PDB file of C-alpha atoms and ligand atoms in Angstrom:
ATOM      1  CA  MET E   1     -22.467  -0.036  -7.401  1.00 41.00           C
ATOM      2  CA  ALA E   2     -19.091   1.308  -8.108  1.00 47.00           C
ATOM      3  CA  SER E   3     -18.317   4.620  -6.671  1.00 54.00           C
ATOM      4  CA  ARG E   4     -18.328   7.419  -9.341  1.00 76.00           C
ATOM      5  CA  GLU E   5     -16.322   9.627  -7.076  1.00 91.00           C
ATOM      6  CA  THR E   6     -12.936  10.846  -8.615  1.00 95.00           C
ATOM      7  CA  ALA E   7      -9.867  10.398  -6.779  1.00 97.00           C
ATOM      8  CA  ALA E   8      -9.814  14.094  -5.966  1.00 97.00           C
ATOM      9  CA  ASP E   9     -13.396  14.098  -4.679  1.00 97.00           C
ATOM     10  CA  LEU E  10     -12.396  10.770  -2.164  1.00 98.00           C
ATOM     11  CA  ASP E  11      -9.170  12.921  -1.441  1.00 98.00           C
ATOM     12  CA  ARG E  12     -11.228  15.789  -0.095  1.00 97.00           C
ATOM     13  CA  LYS E  13     -13.334  13.450   2.074  1.00 97.00           C
ATOM     14  CA  PHE E  14     -10.794  11.033   3.305  1.00 98.00           C
ATOM     15  CA  GLY E  15      -7.269  12.379   2.268  1.00 97.00           C
ATOM     16  CA  ALA E  16      -5.029  13.047   5.464  1.00 94.00           C
ATOM     17  CA  VAL E  17      -1.618  14.857   5.243  1.00 92.00           C
ATOM     18  CA  GLY E  18       1.152  12.515   6.640  1.00 91.00           C
ATOM     19  CA  ALA E  19      -1.096   9.424   6.591  1.00 97.00           C
ATOM     20  CA  GLY E  20      -2.729   8.771   3.227  1.00 98.00           C
ATOM     21  CA  ARG E  21      -4.055  10.810  -0.046  1.00 98.00           C
ATOM     22  CA  VAL E  22      -6.269   9.419  -2.583  1.00 98.00           C
ATOM     23  CA  VAL E  23      -4.932   9.926  -6.232  1.00 98.00           C
ATOM     24  CA  GLU E  24      -4.918   8.603  -9.517  1.00 98.00           C
ATOM     25  CA  GLY E  25      -3.027   5.293  -9.926  1.00 98.00           C
ATOM     26  CA  ASN E  26      -2.441   3.146 -12.869  1.00 98.00           C
ATOM     27  CA  GLY E  27      -5.063   3.333 -15.703  1.00 97.00           C
ATOM     28  CA  GLY E  28      -6.428   6.433 -13.860  1.00 97.00           C
ATOM     29  CA  LEU E  29      -7.884   4.245 -10.975  1.00 97.00           C
ATOM     30  CA  PRO E  30      -8.051   5.645  -7.555  1.00 98.00           C
ATOM     31  CA  LYS E  31      -5.679   4.466  -5.118  1.00 98.00           C
ATOM     32  CA  VAL E  32      -4.589   5.210  -1.504  1.00 98.00           C
ATOM     33  CA  ALA E  33      -0.758   6.553  -1.211  1.00 98.00           C
ATOM     34  CA  VAL E  34       0.010   5.790   2.260  1.00 98.00           C
ATOM     35  CA  THR E  35       2.839   7.529   4.199  1.00 98.00           C
ATOM     36  CA  ALA E  36       3.208   6.243   7.741  1.00 98.00           C
ATOM     37  CA  ALA E  37       6.092   6.982  10.086  1.00 97.00           C
ATOM     38  CA  ASN E  38       8.178   3.801   9.123  1.00 97.00           C
ATOM     39  CA  ALA E  39       6.583   2.704   5.783  1.00 98.00           C
ATOM     40  CA  THR E  40       5.062   3.607   2.682  1.00 98.00           C
ATOM     41  CA  GLY E  41       2.066   1.676   0.835  1.00 98.00           C
ATOM     42  CA  GLU E  42      -0.615   1.621  -1.709  1.00 98.00           C
ATOM     43  CA  MET E  43      -4.067   0.326  -1.819  1.00 98.00           C
ATOM     44  CA  TYR E  44      -6.454   0.453  -4.917  1.00 98.00           C
ATOM     45  CA  LEU E  45     -10.242   0.819  -4.562  1.00 98.00           C
ATOM     46  CA  LEU E  46     -10.099  -1.987  -7.458  1.00 98.00           C
ATOM     47  CA  GLY E  47     -10.414  -5.181  -5.164  1.00 98.00           C
ATOM     48  CA  ALA E  48      -9.437  -3.457  -2.177  1.00 98.00           C
ATOM     49  CA  GLU E  49      -6.042  -4.447  -3.297  1.00 98.00           C
ATOM     50  CA  VAL E  50      -2.773  -3.532  -1.490  1.00 99.00           C
ATOM     51  CA  THR E  51      -0.271  -3.357  -4.206  1.00 98.00           C
ATOM     52  CA  SER E  52       2.669  -1.833  -2.365  1.00 98.00           C
ATOM     53  CA  TRP E  53       4.221  -2.150   1.048  1.00 98.00           C
ATOM     54  CA  LYS E  54       7.726  -0.820   1.832  1.00 98.00           C
ATOM     55  CA  PRO E  55       8.735  -0.726   5.560  1.00 98.00           C
ATOM     56  CA  GLU E  56      11.721   1.257   6.457  1.00 96.00           C
ATOM     57  CA  GLY E  57      14.946  -0.072   5.573  1.00 93.00           C
ATOM     58  CA  SER E  58      13.691  -2.775   3.243  1.00 94.00           C
ATOM     59  CA  GLU E  59      12.872  -2.704  -0.716  1.00 95.00           C
ATOM     60  CA  GLU E  60       9.233  -3.346  -1.829  1.00 98.00           C
ATOM     61  CA  VAL E  61       7.828  -6.386  -0.399  1.00 98.00           C
ATOM     62  CA  LEU E  62       4.881  -7.093  -2.887  1.00 98.00           C
ATOM     63  CA  PHE E  63       5.308  -8.197  -6.497  1.00 98.00           C
ATOM     64  CA  LEU E  64       3.237  -6.383  -9.122  1.00 98.00           C
ATOM     65  CA  SER E  65       3.339  -7.616 -12.913  1.00 98.00           C
ATOM     66  CA  ALA E  66       4.489  -5.184 -15.297  1.00 97.00           C
ATOM     67  CA  LEU E  67       1.686  -6.440 -17.684  1.00 98.00           C
ATOM     68  CA  SER E  68      -1.195  -5.985 -14.933  1.00 98.00           C
ATOM     69  CA  LYS E  69      -4.577  -4.812 -16.395  1.00 96.00           C
ATOM     70  CA  TRP E  70      -5.536  -1.842 -14.624  1.00 97.00           C
ATOM     71  CA  ALA E  71      -9.431  -1.719 -15.312  1.00 95.00           C
ATOM     72  CA  PRO E  72     -12.729  -2.384 -13.423  1.00 93.00           C
ATOM     73  CA  GLY E  73     -13.710  -5.935 -14.052  1.00 95.00           C
ATOM     74  CA  SER E  74      -9.971  -7.326 -14.307  1.00 96.00           C
ATOM     75  CA  ALA E  75      -8.118  -8.417 -11.315  1.00 97.00           C
ATOM     76  CA  ILE E  76      -4.843  -6.728 -10.736  1.00 98.00           C
ATOM     77  CA  ARG E  77      -1.842  -9.206 -11.302  1.00 98.00           C
ATOM     78  CA  GLY E  78       0.013  -8.921  -8.126  1.00 98.00           C
ATOM     79  CA  GLY E  79      -0.060  -7.422  -4.649  1.00 98.00           C
ATOM     80  CA  VAL E  80      -2.547  -9.076  -2.491  1.00 99.00           C
ATOM     81  CA  PRO E  81      -6.122  -9.864  -4.290  1.00 98.00           C
ATOM     82  CA  ILE E  82      -8.854 -10.837  -2.190  1.00 99.00           C
ATOM     83  CA  CYS E  83     -10.508 -13.982  -3.513  1.00 98.00           C
ATOM     84  CA  PHE E  84     -14.189 -14.307  -2.245  1.00 98.00           C
ATOM     85  CA  PRO E  85     -16.750 -15.960  -1.861  1.00 98.00           C
ATOM     86  CA  TRP E  86     -14.993 -18.832  -3.855  1.00 98.00           C
ATOM     87  CA  PHE E  87     -11.661 -19.582  -4.318  1.00 98.00           C
ATOM     88  CA  GLY E  88     -10.494 -20.942  -7.728  1.00 97.00           C
ATOM     89  CA  ASN E  89     -13.124 -22.111 -10.049  1.00 96.00           C
ATOM     90  CA  ASN E  90     -16.696 -22.167  -8.953  1.00 95.00           C
ATOM     91  CA  ALA E  91     -17.864 -25.912  -8.922  1.00 87.00           C
ATOM     92  CA  GLU E  92     -21.328 -25.328  -9.378  1.00 90.00           C
ATOM     93  CA  ASN E  93     -21.064 -22.667 -12.212  1.00 92.00           C
ATOM     94  CA  PRO E  94     -18.142 -22.659 -14.396  1.00 91.00           C
ATOM     95  CA  LYS E  95     -18.990 -19.444 -16.033  1.00 92.00           C
ATOM     96  CA  ALA E  96     -18.402 -17.541 -12.808  1.00 96.00           C
ATOM     97  CA  PRO E  97     -15.327 -15.833 -12.376  1.00 97.00           C
ATOM     98  CA  ALA E  98     -12.280 -17.711 -10.836  1.00 97.00           C
ATOM     99  CA  HIS E  99     -11.685 -16.634  -7.166  1.00 98.00           C
ATOM    100  CA  GLY E 100     -14.965 -15.141  -6.832  1.00 98.00           C
ATOM    101  CA  PHE E 101     -16.104 -11.491  -7.845  1.00 98.00           C
ATOM    102  CA  VAL E 102     -14.890  -8.989  -5.417  1.00 98.00           C
ATOM    103  CA  ARG E 103     -11.184  -8.865  -6.763  1.00 98.00           C
ATOM    104  CA  ALA E 104     -12.369  -7.180  -9.989  1.00 97.00           C
ATOM    105  CA  LYS E 105     -14.698  -4.802  -8.514  1.00 96.00           C
ATOM    106  CA  ALA E 106     -14.541  -1.233  -7.054  1.00 97.00           C
ATOM    107  CA  TRP E 107     -14.881  -1.173  -3.442  1.00 98.00           C
ATOM    108  CA  GLN E 108     -15.601   1.781  -1.297  1.00 98.00           C
ATOM    109  CA  LEU E 109     -13.516   3.680   0.889  1.00 98.00           C
ATOM    110  CA  GLU E 110     -14.420   3.880   4.508  1.00 98.00           C
ATOM    111  CA  SER E 111     -11.301   5.629   6.280  1.00 98.00           C
ATOM    112  CA  ILE E 112      -7.785   6.508   6.517  1.00 98.00           C
ATOM    113  CA  GLN E 113      -6.514   6.575   9.821  1.00 97.00           C
ATOM    114  CA  LYS E 114      -3.311   7.488  11.697  1.00 97.00           C
ATOM    115  CA  LYS E 115      -2.729   5.143  14.780  1.00 94.00           C
ATOM    116  CA  GLY E 116       0.599   5.938  16.256  1.00 96.00           C
ATOM    117  CA  ASP E 117       3.390   5.539  13.795  1.00 97.00           C
ATOM    118  CA  ASP E 118       0.832   3.272  11.816  1.00 98.00           C
ATOM    119  CA  VAL E 119      -1.724   4.096   9.164  1.00 98.00           C
ATOM    120  CA  THR E 120      -5.049   2.137   8.715  1.00 98.00           C
ATOM    121  CA  VAL E 121      -6.957   1.990   5.398  1.00 98.00           C
ATOM    122  CA  SER E 122     -10.300   0.354   5.439  1.00 98.00           C
ATOM    123  CA  MET E 123     -12.488  -0.297   2.356  1.00 98.00           C
ATOM    124  CA  PHE E 124     -15.749  -2.082   1.960  1.00 98.00           C
ATOM    125  CA  THR E 125     -18.296  -3.688  -0.259  1.00 98.00           C
ATOM    126  CA  THR E 126     -21.771  -5.146  -0.103  1.00 98.00           C
ATOM    127  CA  SER E 127     -24.065  -7.501  -1.828  1.00 98.00           C
ATOM    128  CA  ASP E 128     -26.174  -6.037  -4.398  1.00 97.00           C
ATOM    129  CA  SER E 129     -28.396  -7.456  -7.182  1.00 97.00           C
ATOM    130  CA  ASP E 130     -25.443  -7.905  -9.271  1.00 96.00           C
ATOM    131  CA  THR E 131     -23.486 -10.078  -6.753  1.00 97.00           C
ATOM    132  CA  LYS E 132     -26.772 -12.089  -5.897  1.00 97.00           C
ATOM    133  CA  LYS E 133     -26.678 -13.231  -9.644  1.00 96.00           C
ATOM    134  CA  LEU E 134     -23.597 -14.972  -8.739  1.00 96.00           C
ATOM    135  CA  TRP E 135     -24.171 -15.877  -5.064  1.00 97.00           C
ATOM    136  CA  PRO E 136     -27.470 -15.273  -3.161  1.00 97.00           C
ATOM    137  CA  ALA E 137     -26.061 -14.183  -0.016  1.00 98.00           C
ATOM    138  CA  ASP E 138     -26.490 -10.967   1.901  1.00 98.00           C
ATOM    139  CA  PHE E 139     -23.012  -9.727   3.063  1.00 98.00           C
ATOM    140  CA  ARG E 140     -20.493  -6.811   4.047  1.00 98.00           C
ATOM    141  CA  LEU E 141     -17.002  -7.346   3.605  1.00 98.00           C
ATOM    142  CA  VAL E 142     -14.218  -4.929   5.037  1.00 99.00           C
ATOM    143  CA  GLN E 143     -10.683  -5.103   4.063  1.00 99.00           C
ATOM    144  CA  ARG E 144      -8.630  -3.251   6.605  1.00 98.00           C
ATOM    145  CA  ALA E 145      -4.895  -3.002   5.968  1.00 98.00           C
ATOM    146  CA  THR E 146      -2.540  -1.331   8.581  1.00 98.00           C
ATOM    147  CA  PHE E 147       0.731  -0.134   7.223  1.00 98.00           C
ATOM    148  CA  GLY E 148       4.005   0.103   9.234  1.00 98.00           C
ATOM    149  CA  HIS E 149       6.719  -1.901  10.525  1.00 97.00           C
ATOM    150  CA  GLU E 150       4.205  -4.768   9.836  1.00 98.00           C
ATOM    151  CA  LEU E 151       1.661  -5.013   7.025  1.00 98.00           C
ATOM    152  CA  LEU E 152      -1.603  -6.245   8.851  1.00 98.00           C
ATOM    153  CA  MET E 153      -4.620  -7.166   6.686  1.00 98.00           C
ATOM    154  CA  GLU E 154      -8.013  -8.124   8.372  1.00 98.00           C
ATOM    155  CA  LEU E 155     -10.836  -9.579   6.120  1.00 99.00           C
ATOM    156  CA  GLU E 156     -13.685  -8.878   7.830  1.00 98.00           C
ATOM    157  CA  MET E 157     -16.997 -10.787   6.770  1.00 98.00           C
ATOM    158  CA  THR E 158     -20.456 -10.071   7.993  1.00 98.00           C
ATOM    159  CA  ASN E 159     -23.513 -12.125   7.233  1.00 98.00           C
ATOM    160  CA  THR E 160     -26.052  -9.446   6.981  1.00 98.00           C
ATOM    161  CA  GLY E 161     -28.862 -11.737   5.987  1.00 98.00           C
ATOM    162  CA  ALA E 162     -31.600 -13.957   7.358  1.00 98.00           C
ATOM    163  CA  SER E 163     -30.000 -17.351   6.556  1.00 97.00           C
ATOM    164  CA  PRO E 164     -26.733 -19.080   7.432  1.00 98.00           C
ATOM    165  CA  LEU E 165     -24.025 -19.035   4.616  1.00 97.00           C
ATOM    166  CA  ARG E 166     -20.576 -20.656   3.664  1.00 98.00           C
ATOM    167  CA  PHE E 167     -17.806 -18.968   2.087  1.00 98.00           C
ATOM    168  CA  GLU E 168     -14.127 -19.379   0.939  1.00 98.00           C
ATOM    169  CA  ALA E 169     -11.825 -16.356   1.250  1.00 98.00           C
ATOM    170  CA  ALA E 170      -8.107 -15.989   0.556  1.00 98.00           C
ATOM    171  CA  LEU E 171      -5.573 -13.050   0.856  1.00 99.00           C
ATOM    172  CA  HIS E 172      -3.683 -14.053  -2.262  1.00 98.00           C
ATOM    173  CA  THR E 173      -0.369 -12.491  -1.486  1.00 98.00           C
ATOM    174  CA  TYR E 174       2.061 -12.176  -3.948  1.00 98.00           C
ATOM    175  CA  PHE E 175       5.652 -11.678  -2.495  1.00 98.00           C
ATOM    176  CA  ARG E 176       8.520 -10.089  -4.540  1.00 98.00           C
ATOM    177  CA  VAL E 177      11.543 -12.618  -4.219  1.00 98.00           C
ATOM    178  CA  GLY E 178      15.168 -11.710  -5.805  1.00 98.00           C
ATOM    179  CA  ASP E 179      15.298 -15.393  -7.424  1.00 98.00           C
ATOM    180  CA  ILE E 180      12.629 -18.030  -7.226  1.00 98.00           C
ATOM    181  CA  SER E 181      15.486 -20.818  -7.285  1.00 97.00           C
ATOM    182  CA  GLN E 182      16.738 -19.423  -3.987  1.00 98.00           C
ATOM    183  CA  VAL E 183      13.610 -19.270  -2.188  1.00 98.00           C
ATOM    184  CA  ARG E 184      12.695 -21.694   0.743  1.00 98.00           C
ATOM    185  CA  ILE E 185       9.584 -21.792   2.559  1.00 98.00           C
ATOM    186  CA  ARG E 186       9.549 -22.909   6.312  1.00 98.00           C
ATOM    187  CA  GLY E 187       6.919 -23.778   8.614  1.00 97.00           C
ATOM    188  CA  LEU E 188       4.808 -26.347   6.632  1.00 98.00           C
ATOM    189  CA  ASP E 189       6.893 -29.486   7.622  1.00 97.00           C
ATOM    190  CA  GLY E 190       4.642 -32.318   8.487  1.00 97.00           C
ATOM    191  CA  LEU E 191       1.425 -30.949   7.161  1.00 98.00           C
ATOM    192  CA  HIS E 192      -0.852 -32.515   4.586  1.00 98.00           C
ATOM    193  CA  TYR E 193      -1.534 -30.467   1.311  1.00 98.00           C
ATOM    194  CA  LEU E 194      -3.359 -31.204  -1.959  1.00 98.00           C
ATOM    195  CA  ASP E 195      -1.446 -30.942  -4.963  1.00 98.00           C
ATOM    196  CA  LYS E 196      -3.439 -28.809  -7.558  1.00 98.00           C
ATOM    197  CA  THR E 197      -0.791 -29.721 -10.305  1.00 98.00           C
ATOM    198  CA  GLU E 198      -1.809 -33.429  -9.782  1.00 98.00           C
ATOM    199  CA  GLY E 199      -5.430 -33.433  -9.651  1.00 97.00           C
ATOM    200  CA  ASN E 200      -5.591 -32.358  -5.743  1.00 97.00           C
ATOM    201  CA  ARG E 201      -3.598 -35.620  -4.988  1.00 98.00           C
ATOM    202  CA  GLU E 202      -2.797 -35.527  -1.095  1.00 98.00           C
ATOM    203  CA  LYS E 203       0.636 -35.459  -0.112  1.00 98.00           C
ATOM    204  CA  THR E 204       2.649 -34.512   3.092  1.00 98.00           C
ATOM    205  CA  GLN E 205       5.481 -31.866   3.263  1.00 98.00           C
ATOM    206  CA  ARG E 206       8.717 -33.176   4.230  1.00 98.00           C
ATOM    207  CA  GLY E 207      11.230 -30.243   5.416  1.00 97.00           C
ATOM    208  CA  GLU E 208      11.450 -26.765   3.977  1.00 98.00           C
ATOM    209  CA  LEU E 209       9.655 -26.211   0.370  1.00 98.00           C
ATOM    210  CA  THR E 210      11.550 -25.171  -2.311  1.00 98.00           C
ATOM    211  CA  ILE E 211       9.957 -24.335  -5.522  1.00 97.00           C
ATOM    212  CA  ALA E 212      11.656 -26.133  -8.621  1.00 97.00           C
ATOM    213  CA  ALA E 213       8.494 -26.644 -10.995  1.00 98.00           C
ATOM    214  CA  GLU E 214       4.720 -25.240 -11.032  1.00 98.00           C
ATOM    215  CA  THR E 215       3.605 -25.380  -7.752  1.00 98.00           C
ATOM    216  CA  ASP E 216      -0.055 -24.866  -6.596  1.00 98.00           C
ATOM    217  CA  SER E 217      -0.564 -26.605  -3.202  1.00 98.00           C
ATOM    218  CA  VAL E 218      -3.340 -26.199  -0.646  1.00 98.00           C
ATOM    219  CA  TYR E 219      -1.790 -26.876   2.948  1.00 98.00           C
ATOM    220  CA  LEU E 220      -4.480 -28.165   5.264  1.00 98.00           C
ATOM    221  CA  ASP E 221      -5.075 -27.499   9.225  1.00 97.00           C
ATOM    222  CA  THR E 222      -2.517 -24.827   9.243  1.00 95.00           C
ATOM    223  CA  PRO E 223      -2.879 -21.935  11.694  1.00 91.00           C
ATOM    224  CA  HIS E 224       0.798 -21.822  11.753  1.00 88.00           C
ATOM    225  CA  THR E 225       3.437 -18.968  10.630  1.00 97.00           C
ATOM    226  CA  ALA E 226       5.173 -19.591   7.401  1.00 98.00           C
ATOM    227  CA  GLU E 227       8.487 -17.995   6.711  1.00 98.00           C
ATOM    228  CA  LEU E 228       9.588 -17.214   3.251  1.00 98.00           C
ATOM    229  CA  ILE E 229      13.679 -17.203   3.083  1.00 98.00           C
ATOM    230  CA  ASP E 230      14.927 -15.184   0.300  1.00 97.00           C
ATOM    231  CA  GLY E 231      18.555 -16.022  -0.364  1.00 96.00           C
ATOM    232  CA  ALA E 232      18.855 -13.428  -3.176  1.00 97.00           C
ATOM    233  CA  LEU E 233      17.492 -10.403  -1.464  1.00 96.00           C
ATOM    234  CA  ARG E 234      18.661 -11.811   1.997  1.00 96.00           C
ATOM    235  CA  ARG E 235      15.902 -11.096   3.696  1.00 96.00           C
ATOM    236  CA  ARG E 236      12.975 -13.444   5.426  1.00 98.00           C
ATOM    237  CA  ILE E 237       9.462 -12.568   5.314  1.00 98.00           C
ATOM    238  CA  GLU E 238       7.214 -14.033   8.059  1.00 98.00           C
ATOM    239  CA  VAL E 239       3.287 -14.477   7.404  1.00 98.00           C
ATOM    240  CA  SER E 240       1.498 -15.139  10.670  1.00 98.00           C
ATOM    241  CA  LYS E 241      -2.223 -15.349  10.742  1.00 98.00           C
ATOM    242  CA  GLU E 242      -5.513 -15.546  12.860  1.00 98.00           C
ATOM    243  CA  ASN E 243      -8.786 -17.437  11.645  1.00 98.00           C
ATOM    244  CA  SER E 244      -7.148 -18.955   8.877  1.00 98.00           C
ATOM    245  CA  LEU E 245      -6.640 -22.674   8.633  1.00 98.00           C
ATOM    246  CA  ALA E 246      -5.414 -23.350   4.885  1.00 98.00           C
ATOM    247  CA  THR E 247      -2.227 -21.833   3.271  1.00 98.00           C
ATOM    248  CA  VAL E 248      -1.980 -21.965  -0.290  1.00 98.00           C
ATOM    249  CA  VAL E 249       1.595 -21.749  -2.053  1.00 98.00           C
ATOM    250  CA  TRP E 250       1.530 -20.995  -5.827  1.00 98.00           C
ATOM    251  CA  ASN E 251       4.026 -20.347  -8.483  1.00 98.00           C
ATOM    252  CA  PRO E 252       3.172 -20.631 -12.020  1.00 98.00           C
ATOM    253  CA  TRP E 253       6.518 -21.501 -13.328  1.00 97.00           C
ATOM    254  CA  THR E 254       7.389 -21.082 -17.149  1.00 96.00           C
ATOM    255  CA  ALA E 255       4.283 -22.659 -19.299  1.00 95.00           C
ATOM    256  CA  LYS E 256       1.603 -21.433 -17.185  1.00 96.00           C
ATOM    257  CA  ALA E 257       3.486 -17.939 -16.966  1.00 96.00           C
ATOM    258  CA  LYS E 258       3.522 -17.760 -20.828  1.00 95.00           C
ATOM    259  CA  ALA E 259       0.048 -18.551 -21.200  1.00 96.00           C
ATOM    260  CA  MET E 260      -0.986 -15.949 -18.563  1.00 97.00           C
ATOM    261  CA  SER E 261      -1.560 -12.481 -20.485  1.00 97.00           C
ATOM    262  CA  ASP E 262      -1.149 -10.203 -17.860  1.00 98.00           C
ATOM    263  CA  LEU E 263       2.244 -11.812 -16.655  1.00 98.00           C
ATOM    264  CA  GLY E 264       5.556 -11.317 -18.239  1.00 95.00           C
ATOM    265  CA  ASP E 265       7.403 -14.350 -19.542  1.00 91.00           C
ATOM    266  CA  ASP E 266      10.028 -14.373 -17.095  1.00 96.00           C
ATOM    267  CA  GLU E 267       8.193 -12.504 -14.027  1.00 98.00           C
ATOM    268  CA  TRP E 268       7.515 -15.966 -12.326  1.00 98.00           C
ATOM    269  CA  LYS E 269      11.263 -16.010 -11.248  1.00 98.00           C
ATOM    270  CA  ARG E 270      10.550 -13.016  -9.137  1.00 98.00           C
ATOM    271  CA  MET E 271       7.317 -13.904  -7.187  1.00 98.00           C
ATOM    272  CA  ALA E 272       6.166 -16.293  -4.760  1.00 98.00           C
ATOM    273  CA  CYS E 273       2.650 -16.348  -3.423  1.00 98.00           C
ATOM    274  CA  ILE E 274       1.744 -17.694   0.210  1.00 98.00           C
ATOM    275  CA  GLU E 275      -1.760 -17.124   0.572  1.00 98.00           C
ATOM    276  CA  THR E 276      -3.596 -17.042   3.992  1.00 98.00           C
ATOM    277  CA  CYS E 277      -6.949 -18.391   3.589  1.00 98.00           C
ATOM    278  CA  ASN E 278      -9.943 -20.330   4.384  1.00 98.00           C
ATOM    279  CA  VAL E 279     -10.649 -22.820   1.481  1.00 98.00           C
ATOM    280  CA  GLY E 280     -12.061 -26.240   0.719  1.00 97.00           C
ATOM    281  CA  LYS E 281     -12.753 -28.155   3.952  1.00 98.00           C
ATOM    282  CA  HIS E 282     -11.835 -24.942   5.664  1.00 98.00           C
ATOM    283  CA  ALA E 283     -14.592 -22.950   4.224  1.00 98.00           C
ATOM    284  CA  VAL E 284     -16.342 -20.748   6.895  1.00 98.00           C
ATOM    285  CA  ASP E 285     -19.955 -21.263   7.958  1.00 98.00           C
ATOM    286  CA  LEU E 286     -21.346 -17.941   9.236  1.00 98.00           C
ATOM    287  CA  PRO E 287     -24.774 -17.728  11.104  1.00 98.00           C
ATOM    288  CA  PRO E 288     -26.987 -14.631  10.391  1.00 98.00           C
ATOM    289  CA  GLY E 289     -25.583 -11.651  12.095  1.00 98.00           C
ATOM    290  CA  GLN E 290     -22.354 -12.897  12.722  1.00 98.00           C
ATOM    291  CA  LYS E 291     -18.967 -11.702  11.726  1.00 98.00           C
ATOM    292  CA  HIS E 292     -15.620 -13.695  11.017  1.00 98.00           C
ATOM    293  CA  ALA E 293     -12.125 -11.791  10.599  1.00 98.00           C
ATOM    294  CA  MET E 294      -9.090 -13.248   8.833  1.00 98.00           C
ATOM    295  CA  LYS E 295      -5.982 -11.705   9.578  1.00 98.00           C
ATOM    296  CA  SER E 296      -2.618 -12.012   7.882  1.00 98.00           C
ATOM    297  CA  ARG E 297       0.284 -10.147   9.480  1.00 98.00           C
ATOM    298  CA  ILE E 298       3.591  -9.708   7.334  1.00 98.00           C
ATOM    299  CA  GLN E 299       6.886  -8.950   8.844  1.00 98.00           C
ATOM    300  CA  VAL E 300      10.460  -8.356   7.080  1.00 98.00           C
ATOM    301  CA  ILE E 301      13.587  -9.619   8.916  1.00 95.00           C
ATOM    302  CA  ARG E 302      16.905  -8.517   7.232  1.00 84.00           C
ATOM    303  CA  ASP E 303      19.675 -11.303   7.400  1.00 77.00           C
TER     304      ASP E 303
HETATM  305  C1  BG6 O   1      -3.960 -19.598  -7.317  1.00 76.99           C
HETATM  306  C2  BG6 O   1      -4.506 -20.898  -7.429  1.00 76.99           C
HETATM  307  O1  BG6 O   1      -4.138 -19.240  -5.747  1.00 76.99           O
HETATM  308  O2  BG6 O   1      -4.169 -18.525  -7.896  1.00 76.99           O
HETATM  309  C3  BG6 O   1      -4.242 -21.546  -8.880  1.00 76.99           C
HETATM  310  O3  BG6 O   1      -4.152 -21.955  -6.434  1.00 76.99           O
HETATM  311  C4  BG6 O   1      -4.455 -20.199  -9.700  1.00 76.99           C
HETATM  312  O4  BG6 O   1      -4.602 -22.448  -9.062  1.00 76.99           O
HETATM  313  C5  BG6 O   1      -3.737 -18.723  -9.376  1.00 76.99           C
HETATM  314  O5  BG6 O   1      -3.794 -20.332 -11.029  1.00 76.99           O
HETATM  315  C6  BG6 O   1      -3.935 -17.491 -10.162  1.00 76.99           C
HETATM  316  O6  BG6 O   1      -5.391 -17.578 -10.357  1.00 76.99           O
HETATM  317  P1  BG6 O   1      -5.798 -16.278 -11.318  1.00 76.99           P
HETATM  318  O7  BG6 O   1      -7.176 -16.603 -11.686  1.00 76.99           O
HETATM  319  O8  BG6 O   1      -5.432 -15.032 -10.772  1.00 76.99           O
HETATM  320  O9  BG6 O   1      -5.057 -16.622 -12.435  1.00 76.99           O
END
């Protein structure tokens, strides 16, 4: 069940001066506005979605669409939506929502904690009669985001049922870039990937990746760090990870962007997704009672 508590109720319970306050965000939706010693940030209860992170000395790192819908039942366009328990379309149920069902639902706030200079916001969601209509498993999913010089996101999944389960997950991170034509992505050289724009054709990455057309690629066997080099904003963004063996790179380019009601026609020029994930052959098998924590750590390096 979605929490019926207002932003003010939640702030009384969890708000902490100098760490994070719960306030009404876009569409009146509750969000945690984080003020850490070296960064500010925002995280909505809708989808447990981090929508902003500004480390000291840097402009906003995450992209957020000006046309995003702000309503329970719709995913936010931009920030870091969480895809779970499947990625993309559900092969067995074409009517099921793309990228699973947790990105468009209200999660519950668990804590806002100051840890040294950093602030950690923790939100969770669990299986219920609604989720079981789409996926039979019992689970508890926690998204813990630590805002500081780095942005650390830990997606912790627990199998709370009596049967083994298998799930896919992605931290679908939208980076704000100055100009997509001046973006290069390093760290994928030599890796195999599935090109979703060509029916999942398997290809091999050669050298740095530049984006000059619709790009929707699932890189496999990639525990590696990726680096986004942004020539226009003169910064590099490093994405390192733990317990993630796939990386998705996505940009819709012109035609797809035009067809999306929650993305401005030109906004594709100012975004690039590098997604820390476990999808396809890297879906996670989780025995009863076990936990799995996928982590994504983001750093900005100024040139
Ligand atoms: C990417 C997928 O992760 O998300 C793409 O690889 C998809 O295929 C994109 O188009 C956006 O998905 P959605 O459901 O948020 O429009």
